[in-house]
Coordinates of C-alpha atoms in Angstrom, one line a residue:
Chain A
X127 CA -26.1 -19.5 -22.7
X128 CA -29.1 -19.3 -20.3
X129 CA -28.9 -18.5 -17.0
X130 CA -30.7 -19.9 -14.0
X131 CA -33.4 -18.1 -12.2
X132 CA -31.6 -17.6 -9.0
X133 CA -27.7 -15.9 -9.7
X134 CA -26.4 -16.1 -6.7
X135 CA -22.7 -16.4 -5.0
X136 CA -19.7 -17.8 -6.5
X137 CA -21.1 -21.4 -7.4
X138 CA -23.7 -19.9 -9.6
X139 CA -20.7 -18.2 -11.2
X140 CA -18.4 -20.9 -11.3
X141 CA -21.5 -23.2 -13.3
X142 CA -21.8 -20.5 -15.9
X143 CA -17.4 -20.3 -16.4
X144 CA -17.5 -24.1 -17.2
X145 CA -20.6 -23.5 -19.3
X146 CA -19.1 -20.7 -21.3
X147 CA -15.8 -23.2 -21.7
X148 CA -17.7 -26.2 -22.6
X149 CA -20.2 -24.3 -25.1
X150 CA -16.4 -22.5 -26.4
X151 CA -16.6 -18.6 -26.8
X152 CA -17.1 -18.1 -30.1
X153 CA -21.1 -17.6 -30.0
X154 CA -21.5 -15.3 -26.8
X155 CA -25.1 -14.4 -25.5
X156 CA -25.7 -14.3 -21.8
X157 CA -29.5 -15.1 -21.6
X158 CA -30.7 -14.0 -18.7
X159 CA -34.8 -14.1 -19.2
X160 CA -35.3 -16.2 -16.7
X161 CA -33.0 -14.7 -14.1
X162 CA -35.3 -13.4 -10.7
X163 CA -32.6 -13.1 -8.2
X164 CA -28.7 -11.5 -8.6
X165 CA -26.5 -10.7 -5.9
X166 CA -23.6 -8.4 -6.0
X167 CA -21.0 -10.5 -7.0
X168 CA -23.2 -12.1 -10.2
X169 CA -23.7 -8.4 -10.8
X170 CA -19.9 -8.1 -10.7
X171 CA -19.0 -10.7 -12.9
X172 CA -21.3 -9.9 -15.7
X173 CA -20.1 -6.6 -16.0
X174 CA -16.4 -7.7 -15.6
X175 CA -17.5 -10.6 -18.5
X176 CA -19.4 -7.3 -20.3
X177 CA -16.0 -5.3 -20.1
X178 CA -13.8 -8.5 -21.4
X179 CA -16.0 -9.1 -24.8
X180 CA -17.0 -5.9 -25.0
X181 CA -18.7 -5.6 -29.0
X182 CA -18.6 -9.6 -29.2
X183 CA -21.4 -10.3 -26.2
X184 CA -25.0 -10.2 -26.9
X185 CA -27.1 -9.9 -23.5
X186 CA -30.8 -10.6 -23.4
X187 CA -32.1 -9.0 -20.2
X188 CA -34.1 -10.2 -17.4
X189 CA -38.0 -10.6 -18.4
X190 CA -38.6 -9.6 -14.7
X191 CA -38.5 -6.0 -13.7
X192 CA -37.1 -6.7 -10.2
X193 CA -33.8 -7.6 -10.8
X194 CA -33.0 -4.9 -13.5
X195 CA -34.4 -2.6 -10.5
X196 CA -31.8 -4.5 -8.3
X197 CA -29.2 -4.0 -10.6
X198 CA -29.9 -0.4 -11.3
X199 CA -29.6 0.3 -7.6
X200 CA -26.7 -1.3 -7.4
X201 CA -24.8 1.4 -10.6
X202 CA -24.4 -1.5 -12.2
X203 CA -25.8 0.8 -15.5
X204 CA -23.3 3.5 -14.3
X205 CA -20.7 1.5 -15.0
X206 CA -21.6 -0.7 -18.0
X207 CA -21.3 -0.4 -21.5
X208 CA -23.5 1.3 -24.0
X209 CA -23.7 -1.8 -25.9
X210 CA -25.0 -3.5 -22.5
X211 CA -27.6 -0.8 -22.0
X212 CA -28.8 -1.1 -25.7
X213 CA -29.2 -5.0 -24.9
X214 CA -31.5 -4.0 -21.6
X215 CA -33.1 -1.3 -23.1
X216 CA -34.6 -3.7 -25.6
X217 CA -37.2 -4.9 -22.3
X218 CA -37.0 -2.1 -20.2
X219 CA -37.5 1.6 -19.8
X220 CA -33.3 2.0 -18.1
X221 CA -33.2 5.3 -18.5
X222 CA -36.3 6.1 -16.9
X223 CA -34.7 3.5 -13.9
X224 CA -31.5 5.7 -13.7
X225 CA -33.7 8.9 -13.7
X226 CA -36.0 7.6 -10.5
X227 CA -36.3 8.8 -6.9
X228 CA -33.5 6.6 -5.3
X229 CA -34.2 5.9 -1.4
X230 CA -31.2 6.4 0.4
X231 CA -29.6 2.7 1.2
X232 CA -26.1 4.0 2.6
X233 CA -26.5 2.7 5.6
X234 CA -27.1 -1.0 3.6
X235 CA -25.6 -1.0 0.3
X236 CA -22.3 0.1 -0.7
X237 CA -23.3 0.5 -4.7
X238 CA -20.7 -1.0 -6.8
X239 CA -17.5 0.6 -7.6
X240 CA -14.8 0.4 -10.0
X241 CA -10.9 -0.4 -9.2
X242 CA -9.1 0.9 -11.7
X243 CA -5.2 -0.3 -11.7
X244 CA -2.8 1.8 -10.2
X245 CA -5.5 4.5 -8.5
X246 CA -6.6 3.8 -5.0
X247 CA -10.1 5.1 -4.7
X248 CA -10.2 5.6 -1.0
X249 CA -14.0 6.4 -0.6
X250 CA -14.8 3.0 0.3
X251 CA -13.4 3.2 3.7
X252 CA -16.3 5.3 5.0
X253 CA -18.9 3.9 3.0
X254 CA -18.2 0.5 4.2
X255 CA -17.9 2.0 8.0
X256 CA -21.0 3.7 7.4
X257 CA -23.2 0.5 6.9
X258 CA -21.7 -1.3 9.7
X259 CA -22.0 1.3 12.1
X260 CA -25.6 1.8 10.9
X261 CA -26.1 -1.6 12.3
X262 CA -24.2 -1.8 15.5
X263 CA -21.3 -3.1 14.1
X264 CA -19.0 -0.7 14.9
X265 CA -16.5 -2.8 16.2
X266 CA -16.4 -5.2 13.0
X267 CA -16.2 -2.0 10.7
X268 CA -12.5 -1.6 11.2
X269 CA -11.8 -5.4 10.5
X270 CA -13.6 -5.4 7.4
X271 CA -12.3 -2.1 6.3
X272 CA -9.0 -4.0 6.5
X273 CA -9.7 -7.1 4.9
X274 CA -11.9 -5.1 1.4
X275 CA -9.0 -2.7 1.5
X276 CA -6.0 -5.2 1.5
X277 CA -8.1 -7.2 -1.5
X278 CA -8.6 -4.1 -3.4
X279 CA -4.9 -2.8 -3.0
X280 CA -4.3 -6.6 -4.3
X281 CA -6.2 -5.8 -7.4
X282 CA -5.1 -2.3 -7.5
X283 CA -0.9 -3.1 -7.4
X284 CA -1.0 -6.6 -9.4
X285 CA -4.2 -7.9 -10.9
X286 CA -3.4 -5.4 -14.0
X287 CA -6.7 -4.8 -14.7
X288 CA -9.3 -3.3 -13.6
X289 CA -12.3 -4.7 -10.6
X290 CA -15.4 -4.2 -8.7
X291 CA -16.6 -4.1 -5.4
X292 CA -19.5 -3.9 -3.7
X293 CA -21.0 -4.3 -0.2
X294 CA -24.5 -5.2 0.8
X295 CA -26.3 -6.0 4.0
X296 CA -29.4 -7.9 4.4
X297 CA -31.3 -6.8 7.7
X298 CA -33.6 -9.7 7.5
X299 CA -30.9 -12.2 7.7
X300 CA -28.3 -9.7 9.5
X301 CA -25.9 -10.8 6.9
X302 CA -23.3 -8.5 5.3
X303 CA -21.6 -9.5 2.1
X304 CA -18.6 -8.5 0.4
X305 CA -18.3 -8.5 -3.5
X306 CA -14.8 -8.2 -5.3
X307 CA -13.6 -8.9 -8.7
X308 CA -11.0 -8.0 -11.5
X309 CA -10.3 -9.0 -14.8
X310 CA -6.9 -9.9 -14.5
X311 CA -5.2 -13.3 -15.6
X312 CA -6.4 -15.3 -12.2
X313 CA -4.2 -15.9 -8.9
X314 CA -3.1 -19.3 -10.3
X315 CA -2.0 -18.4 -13.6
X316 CA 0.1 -15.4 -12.0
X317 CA 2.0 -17.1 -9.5
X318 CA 2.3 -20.7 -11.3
X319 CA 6.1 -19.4 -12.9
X320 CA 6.9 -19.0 -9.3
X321 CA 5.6 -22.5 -8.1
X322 CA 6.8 -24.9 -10.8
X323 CA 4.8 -28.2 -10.6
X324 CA 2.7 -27.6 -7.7
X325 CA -1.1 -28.1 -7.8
X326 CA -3.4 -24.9 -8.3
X327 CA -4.2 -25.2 -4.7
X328 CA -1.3 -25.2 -3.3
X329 CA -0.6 -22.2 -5.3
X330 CA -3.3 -20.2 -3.9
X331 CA -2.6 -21.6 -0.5
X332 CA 1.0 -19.9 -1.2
X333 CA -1.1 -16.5 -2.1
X334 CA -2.3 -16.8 1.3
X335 CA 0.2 -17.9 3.3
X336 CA -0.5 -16.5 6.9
X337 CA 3.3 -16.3 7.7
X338 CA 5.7 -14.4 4.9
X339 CA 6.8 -16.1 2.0
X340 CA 10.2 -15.0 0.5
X341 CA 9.6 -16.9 -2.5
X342 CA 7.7 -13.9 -4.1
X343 CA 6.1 -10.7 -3.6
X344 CA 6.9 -10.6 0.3
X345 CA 4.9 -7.2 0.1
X346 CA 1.7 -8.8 -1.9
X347 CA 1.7 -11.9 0.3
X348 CA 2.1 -9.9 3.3
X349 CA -1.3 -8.3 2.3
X350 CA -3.6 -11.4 1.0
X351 CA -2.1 -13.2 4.4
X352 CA -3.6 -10.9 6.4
X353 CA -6.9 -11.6 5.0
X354 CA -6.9 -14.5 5.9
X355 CA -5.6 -14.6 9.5
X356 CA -8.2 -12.3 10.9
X357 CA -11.0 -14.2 12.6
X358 CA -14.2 -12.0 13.2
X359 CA -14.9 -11.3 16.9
X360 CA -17.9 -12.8 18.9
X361 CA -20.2 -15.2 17.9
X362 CA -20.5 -13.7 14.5
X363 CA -19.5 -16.3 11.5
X364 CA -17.2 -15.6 8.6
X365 CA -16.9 -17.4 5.3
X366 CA -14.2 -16.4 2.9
X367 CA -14.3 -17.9 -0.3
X368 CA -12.1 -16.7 -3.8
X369 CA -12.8 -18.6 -7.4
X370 CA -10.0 -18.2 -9.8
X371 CA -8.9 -20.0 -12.5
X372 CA -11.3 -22.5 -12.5
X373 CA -11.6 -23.6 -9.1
X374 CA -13.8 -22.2 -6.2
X375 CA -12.2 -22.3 -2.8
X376 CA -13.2 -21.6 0.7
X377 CA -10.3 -20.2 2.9
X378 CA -10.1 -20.0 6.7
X379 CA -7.6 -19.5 9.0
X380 CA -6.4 -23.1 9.0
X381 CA -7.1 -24.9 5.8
X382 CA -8.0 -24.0 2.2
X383 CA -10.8 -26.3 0.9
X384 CA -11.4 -26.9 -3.0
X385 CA -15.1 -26.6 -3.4
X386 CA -15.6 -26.8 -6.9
X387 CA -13.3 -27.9 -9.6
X388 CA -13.0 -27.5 -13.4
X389 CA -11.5 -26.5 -16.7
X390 CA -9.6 -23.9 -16.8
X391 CA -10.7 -20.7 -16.7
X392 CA -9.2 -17.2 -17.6
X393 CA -11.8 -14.9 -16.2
X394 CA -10.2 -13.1 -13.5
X395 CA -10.8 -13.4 -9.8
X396 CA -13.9 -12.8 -7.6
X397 CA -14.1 -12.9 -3.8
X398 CA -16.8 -13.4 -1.8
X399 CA -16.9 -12.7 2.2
X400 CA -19.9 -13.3 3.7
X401 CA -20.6 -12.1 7.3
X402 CA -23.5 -13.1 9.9
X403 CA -24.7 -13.8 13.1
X404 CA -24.1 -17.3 14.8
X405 CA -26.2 -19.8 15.9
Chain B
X180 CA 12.9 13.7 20.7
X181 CA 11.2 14.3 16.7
X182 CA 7.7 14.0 16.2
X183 CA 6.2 13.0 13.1
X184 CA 2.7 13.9 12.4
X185 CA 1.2 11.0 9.8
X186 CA -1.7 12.7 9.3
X187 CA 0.5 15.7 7.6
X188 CA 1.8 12.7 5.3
X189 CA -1.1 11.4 3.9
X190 CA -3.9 14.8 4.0
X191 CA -6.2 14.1 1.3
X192 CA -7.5 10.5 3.3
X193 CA -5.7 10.3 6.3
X194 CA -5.5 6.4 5.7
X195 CA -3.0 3.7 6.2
X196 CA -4.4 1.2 3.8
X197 CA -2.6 1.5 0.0
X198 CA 1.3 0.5 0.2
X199 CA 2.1 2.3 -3.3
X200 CA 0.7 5.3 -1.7
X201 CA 2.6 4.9 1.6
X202 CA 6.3 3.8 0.0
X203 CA 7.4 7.4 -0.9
X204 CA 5.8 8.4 2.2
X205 CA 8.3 5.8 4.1
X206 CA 11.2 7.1 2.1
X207 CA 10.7 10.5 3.3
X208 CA 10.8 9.4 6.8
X209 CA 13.4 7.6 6.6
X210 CA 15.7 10.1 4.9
X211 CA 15.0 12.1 7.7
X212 CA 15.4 10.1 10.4
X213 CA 18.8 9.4 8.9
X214 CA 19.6 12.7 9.0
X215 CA 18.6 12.9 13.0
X216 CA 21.4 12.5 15.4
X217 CA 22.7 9.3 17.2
X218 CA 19.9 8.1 20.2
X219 CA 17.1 10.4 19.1
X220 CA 13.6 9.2 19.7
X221 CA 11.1 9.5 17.0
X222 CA 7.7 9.7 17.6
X223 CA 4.8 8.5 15.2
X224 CA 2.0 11.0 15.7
X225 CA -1.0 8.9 14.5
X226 CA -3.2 11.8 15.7
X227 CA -6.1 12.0 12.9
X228 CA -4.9 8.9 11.1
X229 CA -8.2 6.8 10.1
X230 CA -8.4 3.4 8.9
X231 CA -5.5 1.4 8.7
X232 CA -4.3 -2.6 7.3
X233 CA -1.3 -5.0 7.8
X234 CA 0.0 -3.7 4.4
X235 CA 0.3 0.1 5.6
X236 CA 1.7 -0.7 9.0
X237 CA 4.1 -3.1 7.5
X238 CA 4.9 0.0 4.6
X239 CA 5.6 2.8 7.6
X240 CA 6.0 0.5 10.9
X241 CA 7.5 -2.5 10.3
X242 CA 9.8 -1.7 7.6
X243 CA 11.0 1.5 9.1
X244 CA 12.3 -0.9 12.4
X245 CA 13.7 -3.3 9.8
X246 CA 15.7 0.0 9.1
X247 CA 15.9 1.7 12.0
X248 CA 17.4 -1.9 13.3
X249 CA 20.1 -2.2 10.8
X250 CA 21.3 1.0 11.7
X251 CA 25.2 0.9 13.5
X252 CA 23.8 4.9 14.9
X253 CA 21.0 3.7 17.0
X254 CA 17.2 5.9 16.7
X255 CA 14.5 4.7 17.9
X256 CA 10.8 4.6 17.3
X257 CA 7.8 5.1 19.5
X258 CA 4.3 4.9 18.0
X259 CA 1.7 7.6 19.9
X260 CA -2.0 8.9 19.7
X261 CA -3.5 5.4 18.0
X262 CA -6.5 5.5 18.0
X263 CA -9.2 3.4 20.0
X264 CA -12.4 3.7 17.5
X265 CA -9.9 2.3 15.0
X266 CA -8.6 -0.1 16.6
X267 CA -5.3 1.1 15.2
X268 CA -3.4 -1.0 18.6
X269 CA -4.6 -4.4 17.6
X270 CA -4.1 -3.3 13.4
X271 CA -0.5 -2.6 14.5
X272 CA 0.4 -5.3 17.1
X273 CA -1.4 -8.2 14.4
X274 CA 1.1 -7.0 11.4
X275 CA 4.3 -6.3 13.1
X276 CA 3.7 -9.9 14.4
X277 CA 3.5 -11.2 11.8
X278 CA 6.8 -9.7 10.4
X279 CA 8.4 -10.6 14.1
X280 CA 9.3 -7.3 14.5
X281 CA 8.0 -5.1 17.7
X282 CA 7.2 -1.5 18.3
X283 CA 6.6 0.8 21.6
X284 CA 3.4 2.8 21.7
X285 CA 3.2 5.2 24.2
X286 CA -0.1 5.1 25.7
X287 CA 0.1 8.0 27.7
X288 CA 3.2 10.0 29.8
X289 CA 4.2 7.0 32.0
X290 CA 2.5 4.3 30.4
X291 CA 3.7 2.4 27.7
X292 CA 3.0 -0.9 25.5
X293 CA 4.4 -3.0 23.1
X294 CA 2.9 -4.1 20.0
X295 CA 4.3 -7.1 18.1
X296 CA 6.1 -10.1 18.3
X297 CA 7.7 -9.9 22.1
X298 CA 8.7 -13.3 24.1
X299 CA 7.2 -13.7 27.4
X300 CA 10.8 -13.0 28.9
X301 CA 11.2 -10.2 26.6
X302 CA 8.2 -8.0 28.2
X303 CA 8.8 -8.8 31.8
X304 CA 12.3 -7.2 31.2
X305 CA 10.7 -4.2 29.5
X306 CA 7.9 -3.8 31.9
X307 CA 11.0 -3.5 34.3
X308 CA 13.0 -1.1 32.5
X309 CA 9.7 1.3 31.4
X310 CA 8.8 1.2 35.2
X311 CA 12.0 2.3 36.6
X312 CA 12.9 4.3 33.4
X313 CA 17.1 3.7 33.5
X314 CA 18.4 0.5 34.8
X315 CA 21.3 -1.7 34.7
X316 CA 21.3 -5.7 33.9
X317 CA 22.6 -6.0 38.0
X318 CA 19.2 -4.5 39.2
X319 CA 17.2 -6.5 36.4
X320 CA 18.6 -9.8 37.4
X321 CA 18.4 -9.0 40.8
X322 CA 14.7 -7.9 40.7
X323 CA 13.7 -10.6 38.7
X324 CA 15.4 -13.2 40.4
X325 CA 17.5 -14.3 36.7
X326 CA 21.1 -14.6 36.1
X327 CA 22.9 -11.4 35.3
X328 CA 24.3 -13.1 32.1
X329 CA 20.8 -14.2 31.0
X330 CA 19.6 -10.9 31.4
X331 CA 22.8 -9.4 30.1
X332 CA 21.8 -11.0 26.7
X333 CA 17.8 -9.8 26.4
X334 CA 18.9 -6.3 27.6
X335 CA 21.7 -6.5 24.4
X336 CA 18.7 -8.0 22.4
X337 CA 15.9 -5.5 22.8
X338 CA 18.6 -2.6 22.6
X339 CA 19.3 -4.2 18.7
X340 CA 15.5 -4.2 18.3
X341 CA 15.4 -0.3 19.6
X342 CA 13.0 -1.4 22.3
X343 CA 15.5 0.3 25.1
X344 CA 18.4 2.9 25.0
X345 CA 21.7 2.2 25.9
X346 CA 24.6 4.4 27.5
X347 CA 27.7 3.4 28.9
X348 CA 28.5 4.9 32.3
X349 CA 31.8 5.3 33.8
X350 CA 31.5 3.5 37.4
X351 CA 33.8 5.8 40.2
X352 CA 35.6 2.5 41.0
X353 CA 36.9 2.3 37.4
X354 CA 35.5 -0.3 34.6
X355 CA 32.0 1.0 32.7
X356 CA 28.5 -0.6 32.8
X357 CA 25.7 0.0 30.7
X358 CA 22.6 1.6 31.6
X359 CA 19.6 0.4 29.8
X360 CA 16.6 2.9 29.6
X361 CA 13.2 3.1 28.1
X362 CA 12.1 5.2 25.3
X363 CA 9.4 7.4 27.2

């Protein structure tokens, strides 16, 4: 399966899920010559896709140096495989990338992390604050502490697997944006038992009910609700979107839209917050 | 009065943010709290308590009230020391909202507030009470221009919701009133 030149957000994602399901998973090899660009939640899912056919998925690397470089920075080696280093290492010198002088980017990258299930890693909370505050954002630092930390706990307590996250922020653009994902079974597919013959987006709406449901987890609900109640202060804008189980969605306080529909697709759940100034 | 220092509860992070952390941490409270005598006050120390979400104010505010409420020996529950750089007021007031559920925060000696899901008439009888400190439903309704019997009720309420104490006097002319007071 090639990839595009330019792997970025959830939509780039979502094309290569319904790819991977048309194409059928017996053959699996993630080209990605051509790629230029990734951002951290492309980086996310291809280790998370790495870590789920782990012996079974042949990568072919970037022919351009730059986004290796990005991905290095972002310990994206650190936490894959050796059988996904072996595939890079076929085009580029990684270990002398993991060996180099690293400029210090705290106050603009939070590098990615794992989640495992059942362990809390609480370091996070003051890597995030420290980016924000790096950049005058003090007063949104406690919001989005919130909002990564009640999505991590989500993964942590019920996605029964393990996830990523990662936090970048673009001075250029004054944009900061939040990567998550886990390799669990997908929000739909988890609740749907509870939710007998309701659509897949009504079922995530129920996941993030903004007033407590006690048709399930009260405690869970209680949690992804809150994520999506909080508006950001100021003129600042916020978009929230989740794609699980096939389906990309943006949610806001007042609606859930369906961005992008398709098969089926068993591949976990990635969020994506993105944060800048207004117009 | 019992204070509880949070920070002591959680050392290693001095967060509020991972419920599975925070529910053995609730159980200990409340087995001590159980264990406190009728009317006590207990005070939430959030001195050196960092970041905090909805899900770990809902594990050691909100549920804790839920308790505290169903309780027939009545203790109460006054939140203290929040901090401003974390914003842990707003964190607080946003998540025991949402679980309709209210808490006092003493913002300093004489001045308190009240985070969470309070009605309009709700507050203007605890401004009242935390102002004057021990009243009776006769000076409410009188002060606030409102039938006694109206007030009767939200006094009754927001003593089941441990917002006020409650005693009952003896009056010298025989018969007993209650005397409604606030929790700082």
């Amino acid at each position: 399966m090639k990839f595009p030149k330019k792997l970025w957000g959830l939509q780039s994602i979502h094309d290569l899920e319904q790819t991977l399901l048309y194409k059928g998973l017996e053959d699996m090899h993630f080209d990605l010559s051509s790629v230029k660009m990734i951002s951290p939640i492309c980086a996310i899912w291809t280790l998370l896709m790495a870590d789920r056919f782990k012996g079974s998925l042949q990568i072919t690397s970037p022919e351009d140096n730059s986004p290796v470089s990005y991905m290095e920075r972002l310990d994206f080696f650190q936490h894959a495989g050796e059988d996904v280093i072996r595939n890079f290492e076929k085009n580029h010198d990684i270990s002398s990338l993991r060996k180099r002088h690293r400029n210090n980017l705290s106050d603009q990258l939070v590098e990615i992390s794992r989640v495992e299930k059942t362990v809390f890693n609480h370091d996070i909370v003051s890597a995030v604050r420290k980016v924000l505050e790096a950049h005058n954002k003090s007063s949104l630092a406690n919001q989005i502490v919130a909002i990564i930390t009640e999505l991590i706990g989500n993964i942590v307590d019920h996605s029964n697997s393990h996830g990523y996250v990662a936090v970048q922020y673009y001075p250029q653009k004054k944009r900061i944006e939040i990567a998550l994902g886990d390799a669990g079974i997908g929000i739909v597919q988890s609740l749907q038992d509870l939710f007998p013959g309701k659509y897949s987006r009504d079922i995530v709406e129920e996941a993030f009910r903004d007033t407590v449901s006690a048709k399930w987890d009260e405690d869970r609900g209680f949690g992804l609700g809150s994520v999506r109640t909080r508006t950001i202060k100021g003129s600042l804008k916020y978009k929230f979107q989740v794609l699980t189980n096939g389906a990309l969605y943006t949610i806001s306080d007042s609606e859930i839209i369906v961005e992008r529909n398709g098969a089926w697709a068993p591949f976990g759940t990635y969020y994506e917050i993105k944060i800048w100034e207004g117009v | 009065m019992t204070n509880i220092s949070i920070a002591r509860l959680v050392p290693e992070t001095k967060n509020l943010i991972y419920r599975g952390e925070l529910v053995p941490v609730r159980e200990k409270i409340l087995s001590s709290i159980l264990e406190l005598p009728s009317n006590t006050v207990v005070y939430y120390d959030f001195s050196g308590i960092k970041a905090i979400n909805h899900s770990g104010c809902d594990e050691l505010i909100a549920k804790v009230m839920q308790e505290l409420v169903e309780l027939d020996s009545p203790k109460f529950l006054v939140v203290t020391n929040l901090s401003v750089d974390y914003e842990h007021s707003i964190e607080i007031d946003l998540a025991l909202t949402r679980r309709e559920i209210a808490v006092v925060h003493e913002v300093d000696r004489n001045k308190a507030e009240f985070l969470g899901k309070v009605t309009e008439a709700h507050r203007e009888i605890l401004q009242y009470v935390y102002e004057n400190k021990r009243v009776t439903a006769r000076e409410v309704a009188d002060a606030l221009n409102k039938k006694i019997n109206l007030i009767s009720t939200h006094l009754l309420t927001l003593f089941k919701t441990r917002l006020v104490r409650r005693e009952e006097d003896l009056l010298s002319e025989g018969g007993r009133q209650y005397v409604y007071s606030s929790l700082i």
